[in-house]
mmCIF file of C-alpha atoms in Angstrom:
data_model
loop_
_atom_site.group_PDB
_atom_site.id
_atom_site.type_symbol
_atom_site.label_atom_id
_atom_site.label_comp_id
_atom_site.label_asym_id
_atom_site.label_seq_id
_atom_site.Cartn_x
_atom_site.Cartn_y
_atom_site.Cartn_z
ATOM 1 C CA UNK I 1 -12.977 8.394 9.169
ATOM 2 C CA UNK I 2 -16.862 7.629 8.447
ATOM 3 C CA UNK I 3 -17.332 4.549 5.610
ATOM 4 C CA UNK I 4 -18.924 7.634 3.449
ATOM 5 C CA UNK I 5 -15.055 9.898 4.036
ATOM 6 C CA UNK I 6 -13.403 6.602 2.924
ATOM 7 C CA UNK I 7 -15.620 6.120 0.011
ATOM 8 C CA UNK I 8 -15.136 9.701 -1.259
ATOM 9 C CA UNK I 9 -11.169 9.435 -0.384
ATOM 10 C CA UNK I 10 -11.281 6.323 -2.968
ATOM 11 C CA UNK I 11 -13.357 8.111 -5.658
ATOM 12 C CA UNK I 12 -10.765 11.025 -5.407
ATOM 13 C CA UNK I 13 -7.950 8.688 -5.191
ATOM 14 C CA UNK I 14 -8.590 6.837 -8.277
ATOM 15 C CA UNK I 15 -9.257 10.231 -10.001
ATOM 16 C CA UNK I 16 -5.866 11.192 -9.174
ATOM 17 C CA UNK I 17 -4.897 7.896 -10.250
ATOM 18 C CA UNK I 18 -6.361 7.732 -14.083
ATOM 19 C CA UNK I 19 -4.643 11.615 -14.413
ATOM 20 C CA UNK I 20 -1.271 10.111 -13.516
ATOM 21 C CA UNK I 21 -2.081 6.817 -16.085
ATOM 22 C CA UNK I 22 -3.134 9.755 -18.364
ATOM 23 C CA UNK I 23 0.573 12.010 -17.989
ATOM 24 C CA UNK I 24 2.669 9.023 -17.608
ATOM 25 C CA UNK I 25 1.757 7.767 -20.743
ATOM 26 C CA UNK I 26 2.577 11.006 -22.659
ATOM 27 C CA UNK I 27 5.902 11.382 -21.198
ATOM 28 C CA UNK I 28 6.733 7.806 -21.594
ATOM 29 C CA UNK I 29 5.254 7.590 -25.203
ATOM 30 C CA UNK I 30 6.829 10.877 -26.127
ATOM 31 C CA UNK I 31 4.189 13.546 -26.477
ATOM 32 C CA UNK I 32 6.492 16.266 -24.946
ATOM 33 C CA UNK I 33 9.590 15.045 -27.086
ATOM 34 C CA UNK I 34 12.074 12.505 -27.399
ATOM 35 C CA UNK I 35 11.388 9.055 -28.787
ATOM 36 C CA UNK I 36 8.605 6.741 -29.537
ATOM 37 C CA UNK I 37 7.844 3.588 -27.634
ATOM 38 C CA UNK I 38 9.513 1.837 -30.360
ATOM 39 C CA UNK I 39 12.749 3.420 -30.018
ATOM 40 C CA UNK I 40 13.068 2.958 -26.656
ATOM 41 C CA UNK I 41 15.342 0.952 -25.111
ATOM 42 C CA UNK I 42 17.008 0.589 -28.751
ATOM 43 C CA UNK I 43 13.762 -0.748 -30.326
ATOM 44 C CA UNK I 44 13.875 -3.923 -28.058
ATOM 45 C CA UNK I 45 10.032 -2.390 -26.945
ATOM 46 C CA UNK I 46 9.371 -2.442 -30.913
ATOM 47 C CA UNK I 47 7.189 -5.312 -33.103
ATOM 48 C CA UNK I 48 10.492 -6.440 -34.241
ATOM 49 C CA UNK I 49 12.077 -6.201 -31.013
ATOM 50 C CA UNK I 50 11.538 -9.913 -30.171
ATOM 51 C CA UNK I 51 10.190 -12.941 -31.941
ATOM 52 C CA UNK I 52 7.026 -12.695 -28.784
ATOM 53 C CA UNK I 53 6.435 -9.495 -30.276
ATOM 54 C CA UNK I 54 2.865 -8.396 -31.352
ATOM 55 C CA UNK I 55 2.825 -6.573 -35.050
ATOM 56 C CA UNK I 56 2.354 -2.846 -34.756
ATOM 57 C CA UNK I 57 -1.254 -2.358 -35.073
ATOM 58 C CA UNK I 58 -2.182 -4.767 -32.105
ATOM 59 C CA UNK I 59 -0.986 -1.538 -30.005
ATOM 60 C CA UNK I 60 -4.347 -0.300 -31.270
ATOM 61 C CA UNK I 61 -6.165 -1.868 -27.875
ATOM 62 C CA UNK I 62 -4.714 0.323 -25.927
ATOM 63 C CA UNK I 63 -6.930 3.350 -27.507
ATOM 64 C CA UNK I 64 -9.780 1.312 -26.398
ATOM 65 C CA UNK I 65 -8.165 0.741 -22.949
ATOM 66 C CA UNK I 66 -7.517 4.048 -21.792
ATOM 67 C CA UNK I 67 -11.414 5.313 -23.262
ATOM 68 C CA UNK I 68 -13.031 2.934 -20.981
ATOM 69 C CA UNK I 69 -10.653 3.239 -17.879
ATOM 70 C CA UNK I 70 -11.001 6.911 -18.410
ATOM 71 C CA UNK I 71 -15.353 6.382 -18.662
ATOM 72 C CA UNK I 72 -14.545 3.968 -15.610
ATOM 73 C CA UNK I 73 -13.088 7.044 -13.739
ATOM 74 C CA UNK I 74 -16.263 9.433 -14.711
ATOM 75 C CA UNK I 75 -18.390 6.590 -13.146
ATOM 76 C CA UNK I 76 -16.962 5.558 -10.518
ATOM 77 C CA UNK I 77 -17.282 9.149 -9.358
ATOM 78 C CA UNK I 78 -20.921 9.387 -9.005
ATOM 79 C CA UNK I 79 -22.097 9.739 -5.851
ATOM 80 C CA UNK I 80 -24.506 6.778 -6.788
ATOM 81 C CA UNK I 81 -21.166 4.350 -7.333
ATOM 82 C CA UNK I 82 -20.328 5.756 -3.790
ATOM 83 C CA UNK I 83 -21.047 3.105 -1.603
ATOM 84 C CA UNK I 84 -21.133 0.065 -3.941
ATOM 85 C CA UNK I 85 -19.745 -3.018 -2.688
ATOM 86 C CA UNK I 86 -18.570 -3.866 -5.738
ATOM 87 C CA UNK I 87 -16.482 -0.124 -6.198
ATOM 88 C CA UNK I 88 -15.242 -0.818 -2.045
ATOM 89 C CA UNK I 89 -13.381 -3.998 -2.940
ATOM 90 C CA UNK I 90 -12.334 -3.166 -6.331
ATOM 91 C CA UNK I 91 -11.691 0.477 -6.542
ATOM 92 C CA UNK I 92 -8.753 0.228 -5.285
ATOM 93 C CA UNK I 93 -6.388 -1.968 -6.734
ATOM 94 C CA UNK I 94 -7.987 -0.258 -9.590
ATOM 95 C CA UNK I 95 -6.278 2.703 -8.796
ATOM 96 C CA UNK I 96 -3.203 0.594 -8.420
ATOM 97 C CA UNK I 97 -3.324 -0.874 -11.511
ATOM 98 C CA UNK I 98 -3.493 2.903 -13.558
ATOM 99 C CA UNK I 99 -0.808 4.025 -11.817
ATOM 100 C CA UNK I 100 1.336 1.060 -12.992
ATOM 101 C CA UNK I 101 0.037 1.492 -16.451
ATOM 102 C CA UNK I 102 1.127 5.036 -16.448
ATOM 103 C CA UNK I 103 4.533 4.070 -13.957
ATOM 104 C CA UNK I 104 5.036 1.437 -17.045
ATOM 105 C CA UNK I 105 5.910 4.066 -19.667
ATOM 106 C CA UNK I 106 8.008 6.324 -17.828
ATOM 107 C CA UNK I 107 10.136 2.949 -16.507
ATOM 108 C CA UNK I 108 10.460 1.884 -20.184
ATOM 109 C CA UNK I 109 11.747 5.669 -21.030
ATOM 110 C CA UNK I 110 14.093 6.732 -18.237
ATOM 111 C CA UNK I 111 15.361 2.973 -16.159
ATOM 112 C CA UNK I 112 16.038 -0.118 -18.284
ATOM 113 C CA UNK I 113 14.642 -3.276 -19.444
ATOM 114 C CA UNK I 114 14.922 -5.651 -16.261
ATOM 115 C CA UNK I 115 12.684 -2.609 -14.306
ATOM 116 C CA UNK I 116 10.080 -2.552 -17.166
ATOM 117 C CA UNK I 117 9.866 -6.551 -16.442
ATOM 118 C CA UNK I 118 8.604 -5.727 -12.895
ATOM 119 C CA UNK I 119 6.651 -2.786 -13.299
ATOM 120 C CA UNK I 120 4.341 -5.121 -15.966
ATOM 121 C CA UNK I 121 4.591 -8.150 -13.299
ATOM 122 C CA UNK I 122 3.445 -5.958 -11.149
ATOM 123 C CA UNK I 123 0.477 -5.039 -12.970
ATOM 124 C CA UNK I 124 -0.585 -8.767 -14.367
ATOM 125 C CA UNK I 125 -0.892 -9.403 -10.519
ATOM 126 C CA UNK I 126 -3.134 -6.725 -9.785
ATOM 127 C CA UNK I 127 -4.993 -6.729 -12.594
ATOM 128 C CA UNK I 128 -5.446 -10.824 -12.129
ATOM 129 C CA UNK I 129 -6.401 -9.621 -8.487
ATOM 130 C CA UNK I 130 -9.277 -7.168 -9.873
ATOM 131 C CA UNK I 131 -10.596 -10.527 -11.511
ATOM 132 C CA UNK I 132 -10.876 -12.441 -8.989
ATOM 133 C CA UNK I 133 -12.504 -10.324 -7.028
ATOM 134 C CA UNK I 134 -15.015 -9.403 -9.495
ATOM 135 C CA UNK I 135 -15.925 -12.971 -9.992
ATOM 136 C CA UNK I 136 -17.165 -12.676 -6.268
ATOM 137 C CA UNK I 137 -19.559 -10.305 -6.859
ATOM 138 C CA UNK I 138 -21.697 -10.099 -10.084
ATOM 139 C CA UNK I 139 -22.126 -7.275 -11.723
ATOM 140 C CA UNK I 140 -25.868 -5.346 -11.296
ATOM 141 C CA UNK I 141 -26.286 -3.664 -14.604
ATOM 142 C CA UNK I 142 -24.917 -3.539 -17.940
ATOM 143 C CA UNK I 143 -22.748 -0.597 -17.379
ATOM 144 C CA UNK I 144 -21.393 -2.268 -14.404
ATOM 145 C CA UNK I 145 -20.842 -5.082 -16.333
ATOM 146 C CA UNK I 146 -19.550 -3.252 -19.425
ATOM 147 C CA UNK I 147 -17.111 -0.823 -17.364
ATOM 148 C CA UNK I 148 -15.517 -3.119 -14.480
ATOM 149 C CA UNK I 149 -15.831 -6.931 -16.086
ATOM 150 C CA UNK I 150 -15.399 -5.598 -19.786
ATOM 151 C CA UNK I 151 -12.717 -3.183 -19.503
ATOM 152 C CA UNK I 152 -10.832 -4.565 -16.511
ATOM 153 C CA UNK I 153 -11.478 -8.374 -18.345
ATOM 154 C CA UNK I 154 -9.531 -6.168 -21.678
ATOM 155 C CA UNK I 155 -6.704 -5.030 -19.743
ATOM 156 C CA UNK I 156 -6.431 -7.854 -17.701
ATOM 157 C CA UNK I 157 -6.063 -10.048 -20.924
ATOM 158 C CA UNK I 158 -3.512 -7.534 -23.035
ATOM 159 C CA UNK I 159 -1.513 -7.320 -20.466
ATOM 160 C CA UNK I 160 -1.083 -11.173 -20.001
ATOM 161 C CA UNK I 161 0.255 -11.257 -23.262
ATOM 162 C CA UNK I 162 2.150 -7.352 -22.888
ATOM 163 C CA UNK I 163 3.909 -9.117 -20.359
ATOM 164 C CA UNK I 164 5.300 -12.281 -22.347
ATOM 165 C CA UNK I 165 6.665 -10.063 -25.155
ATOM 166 C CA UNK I 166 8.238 -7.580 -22.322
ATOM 167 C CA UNK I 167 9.961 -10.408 -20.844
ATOM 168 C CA UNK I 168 10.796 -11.892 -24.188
ATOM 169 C CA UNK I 169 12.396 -8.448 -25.248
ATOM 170 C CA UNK I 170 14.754 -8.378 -21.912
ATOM 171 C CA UNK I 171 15.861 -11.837 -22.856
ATOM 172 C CA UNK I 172 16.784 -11.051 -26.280
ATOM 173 C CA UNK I 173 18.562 -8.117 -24.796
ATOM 174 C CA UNK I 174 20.281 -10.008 -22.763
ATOM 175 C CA UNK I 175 20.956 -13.999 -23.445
ATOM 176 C CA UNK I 176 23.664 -15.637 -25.172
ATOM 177 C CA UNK I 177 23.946 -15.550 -29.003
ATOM 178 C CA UNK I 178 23.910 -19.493 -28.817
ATOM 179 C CA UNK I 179 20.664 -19.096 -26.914
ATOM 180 C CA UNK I 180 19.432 -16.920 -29.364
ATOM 181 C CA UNK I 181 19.198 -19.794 -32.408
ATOM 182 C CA UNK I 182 17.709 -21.541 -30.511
ATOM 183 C CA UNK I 183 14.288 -18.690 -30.643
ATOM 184 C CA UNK I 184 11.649 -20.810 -32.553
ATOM 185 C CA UNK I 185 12.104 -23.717 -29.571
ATOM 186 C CA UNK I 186 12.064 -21.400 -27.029
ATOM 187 C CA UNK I 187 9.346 -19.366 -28.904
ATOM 188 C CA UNK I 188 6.890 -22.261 -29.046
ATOM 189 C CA UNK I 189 7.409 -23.410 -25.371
ATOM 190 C CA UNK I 190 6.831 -20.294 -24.337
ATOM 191 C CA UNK I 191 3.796 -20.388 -26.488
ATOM 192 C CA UNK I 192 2.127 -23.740 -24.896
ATOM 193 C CA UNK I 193 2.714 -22.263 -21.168
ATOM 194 C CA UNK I 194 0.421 -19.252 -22.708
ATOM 195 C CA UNK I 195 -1.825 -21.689 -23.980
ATOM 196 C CA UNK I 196 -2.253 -23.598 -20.678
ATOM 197 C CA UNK I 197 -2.145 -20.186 -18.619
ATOM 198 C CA UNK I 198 -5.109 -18.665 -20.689
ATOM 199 C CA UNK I 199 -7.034 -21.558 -21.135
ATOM 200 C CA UNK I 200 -7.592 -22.288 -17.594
ATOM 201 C CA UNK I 201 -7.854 -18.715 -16.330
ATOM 202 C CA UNK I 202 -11.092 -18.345 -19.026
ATOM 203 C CA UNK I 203 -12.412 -21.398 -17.978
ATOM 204 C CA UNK I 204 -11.748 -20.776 -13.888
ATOM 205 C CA UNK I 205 -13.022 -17.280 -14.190
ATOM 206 C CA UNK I 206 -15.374 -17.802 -17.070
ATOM 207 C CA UNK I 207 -14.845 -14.412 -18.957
ATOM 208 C CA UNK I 208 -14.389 -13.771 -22.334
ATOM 209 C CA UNK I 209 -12.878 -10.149 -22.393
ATOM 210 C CA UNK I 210 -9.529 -11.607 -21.232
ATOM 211 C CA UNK I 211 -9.317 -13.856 -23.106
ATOM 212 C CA UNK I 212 -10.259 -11.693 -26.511
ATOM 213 C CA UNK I 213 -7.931 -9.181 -25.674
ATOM 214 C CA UNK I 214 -4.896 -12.457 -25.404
ATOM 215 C CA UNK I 215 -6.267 -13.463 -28.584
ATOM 216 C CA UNK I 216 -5.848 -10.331 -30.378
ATOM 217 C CA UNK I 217 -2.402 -10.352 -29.441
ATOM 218 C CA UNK I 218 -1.596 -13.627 -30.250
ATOM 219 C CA UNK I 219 -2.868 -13.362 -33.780
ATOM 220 C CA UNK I 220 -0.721 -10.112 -34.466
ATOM 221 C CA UNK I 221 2.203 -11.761 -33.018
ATOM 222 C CA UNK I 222 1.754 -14.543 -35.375
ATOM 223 C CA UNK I 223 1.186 -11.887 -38.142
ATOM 224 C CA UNK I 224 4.862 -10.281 -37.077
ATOM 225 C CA UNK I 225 6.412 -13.547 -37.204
ATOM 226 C CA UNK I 226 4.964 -14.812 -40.959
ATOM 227 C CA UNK I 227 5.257 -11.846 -42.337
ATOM 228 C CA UNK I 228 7.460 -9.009 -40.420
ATOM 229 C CA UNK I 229 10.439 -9.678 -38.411
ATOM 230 C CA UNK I 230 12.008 -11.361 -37.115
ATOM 231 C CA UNK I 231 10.549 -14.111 -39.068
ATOM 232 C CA UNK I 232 9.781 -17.401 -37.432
ATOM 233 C CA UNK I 233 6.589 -19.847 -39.290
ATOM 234 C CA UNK I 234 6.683 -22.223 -36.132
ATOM 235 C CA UNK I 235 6.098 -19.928 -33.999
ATOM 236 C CA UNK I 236 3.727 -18.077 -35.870
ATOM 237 C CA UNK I 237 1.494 -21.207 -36.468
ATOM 238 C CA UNK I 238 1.374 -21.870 -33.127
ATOM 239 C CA UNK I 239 0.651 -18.141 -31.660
ATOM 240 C CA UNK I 240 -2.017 -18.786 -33.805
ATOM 241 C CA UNK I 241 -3.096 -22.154 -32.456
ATOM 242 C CA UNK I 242 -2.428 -20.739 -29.106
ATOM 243 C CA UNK I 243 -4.980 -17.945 -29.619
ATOM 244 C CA UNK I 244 -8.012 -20.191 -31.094
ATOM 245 C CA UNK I 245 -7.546 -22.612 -27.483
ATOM 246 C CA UNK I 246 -7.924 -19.772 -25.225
ATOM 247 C CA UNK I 247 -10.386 -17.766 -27.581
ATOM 248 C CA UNK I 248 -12.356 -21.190 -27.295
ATOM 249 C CA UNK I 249 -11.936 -21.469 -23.681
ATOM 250 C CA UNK I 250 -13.356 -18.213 -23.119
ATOM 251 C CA UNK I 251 -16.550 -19.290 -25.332
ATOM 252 C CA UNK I 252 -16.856 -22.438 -23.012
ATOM 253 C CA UNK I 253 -15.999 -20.040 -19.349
ATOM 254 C CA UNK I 254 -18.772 -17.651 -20.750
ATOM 255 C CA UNK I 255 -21.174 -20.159 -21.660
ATOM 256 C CA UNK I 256 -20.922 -21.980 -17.878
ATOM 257 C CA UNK I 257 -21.070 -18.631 -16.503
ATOM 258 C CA UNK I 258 -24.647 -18.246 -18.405
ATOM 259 C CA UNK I 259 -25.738 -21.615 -17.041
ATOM 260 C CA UNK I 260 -24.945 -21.180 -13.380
ATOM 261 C CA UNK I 261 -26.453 -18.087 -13.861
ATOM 262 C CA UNK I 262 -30.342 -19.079 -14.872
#
């Protein structure tokens, strides 16, 4: 096959991909019947389902998500996007990453817990892949910029922090009770290996999107804890803490970025 057949075989593929993300999420967030996300898995999915848990309304990123991945999808289509170098090496684990998005919901509906764990792994490592491969090639326009470094930066950033409540609502599933009193210790320790984690991957790959999108979901998660539940003021403090140092970092990755750049 000719580069132009594979480029065309990617543009369809990720096509395919986005209308999978696109059905996967309303079977797995319960557009056809049956419960919401936050029943699922007895409501461990929910904002009270762990003390890592963002409050309700951070879910509201995902709105923005999906628009842009699907205006990624109409773009990426153009025959103009056909052979950029930037679409070749990205595209895709692009495609990869939609498919887990959508694979994500349909785990959490119909397997259990420990396989909505890896399916979210899964897709922090791609996504962190689509990153670091962007940061190899800059972006030649503001829609490129807007519609593979903004959105991609968005999810790549939720998800970080999707994944640390995901894991933290297996463990509550699934630890001892004694463990369990033990959640505020546990909560903040988790909280300063976020801290570290985001603060060096906005200052290594000098975006901002990620870490905006971390942010926002470490402020509602300190919202749940203060004033939701479970209820937990250490933790909550420090989610918030947590979120300033890597909202900060990304100020600092952005700004270098700007300087190496003139």
């Amino acid at each position: 096959m000719n580069s132009t057949g594979r480029d065309i075989m990617r543009q369809s593929t990720i096509i395919a991909a986005a209308v999978f993300m696109i059905i996967g999420a309303a079977v797995g967030g319960g557009a056809f019947g049956g419960e919401s996300v936050t029943e699922l898995q007895n409501g461990a999915l929910s904002a009270e389902g762990s003390y890592l848990a963002p409050a309700g309304p951070a879910f509201g990123i995902w709105t923005l998500i999906y628009l842009g991945l699907a205006a990624y999808t109409v773009w990426q289509a153009l025959p103009a996007q056909r052979d950029s170098s930037r679409q070749r090496a990205i595209g895709w684990w692009v495609a990869g990453s939609m498919v887990l998005n959508g694979l994500w919901l349909v785990t959490a509906r119909y397997l259990n817990l420990v396989a909505t764990v890896i399916v979210i792994a899964a897709l922090l490592a791609v996504l962190a892949r689509i990153i670091v491969l962007l940061g190899r090639d800059r972006a030649s326009g503001l829609v490129d910029l807007t519609l593979f470094d903004g959105v991609m930066g968005l999810h790549f950033g939720w998800v970080t922090i999707a994944t640390v409540a995901n894991t933290a609502a297996w463990l509550t599933q699934t630890v001892p009770a004694g463990l369990g009193e033990q959640a505020d210790a546990w909560g903040v320790a988790v909280l300063v290996v976020v801290a570290v984690i985001g603060a060096a991957s906005a200052l290594v790959t000098r975006r901002l999107a990620p870490a905006l999108a971390t942010s926002w979901g470490l402020v509602w998660a300190a919202i749940g804890r203060l004033s939701g539940e479970p209820e937990s003021t250490p933790i909550g403090i420090t989610a918030l803490i947590v979120a300033a140092i890597i909202l900060v970092a990304g100020v600092i990755g952005l700004l270098r970025a700007r300087r190496a750049a003139r």
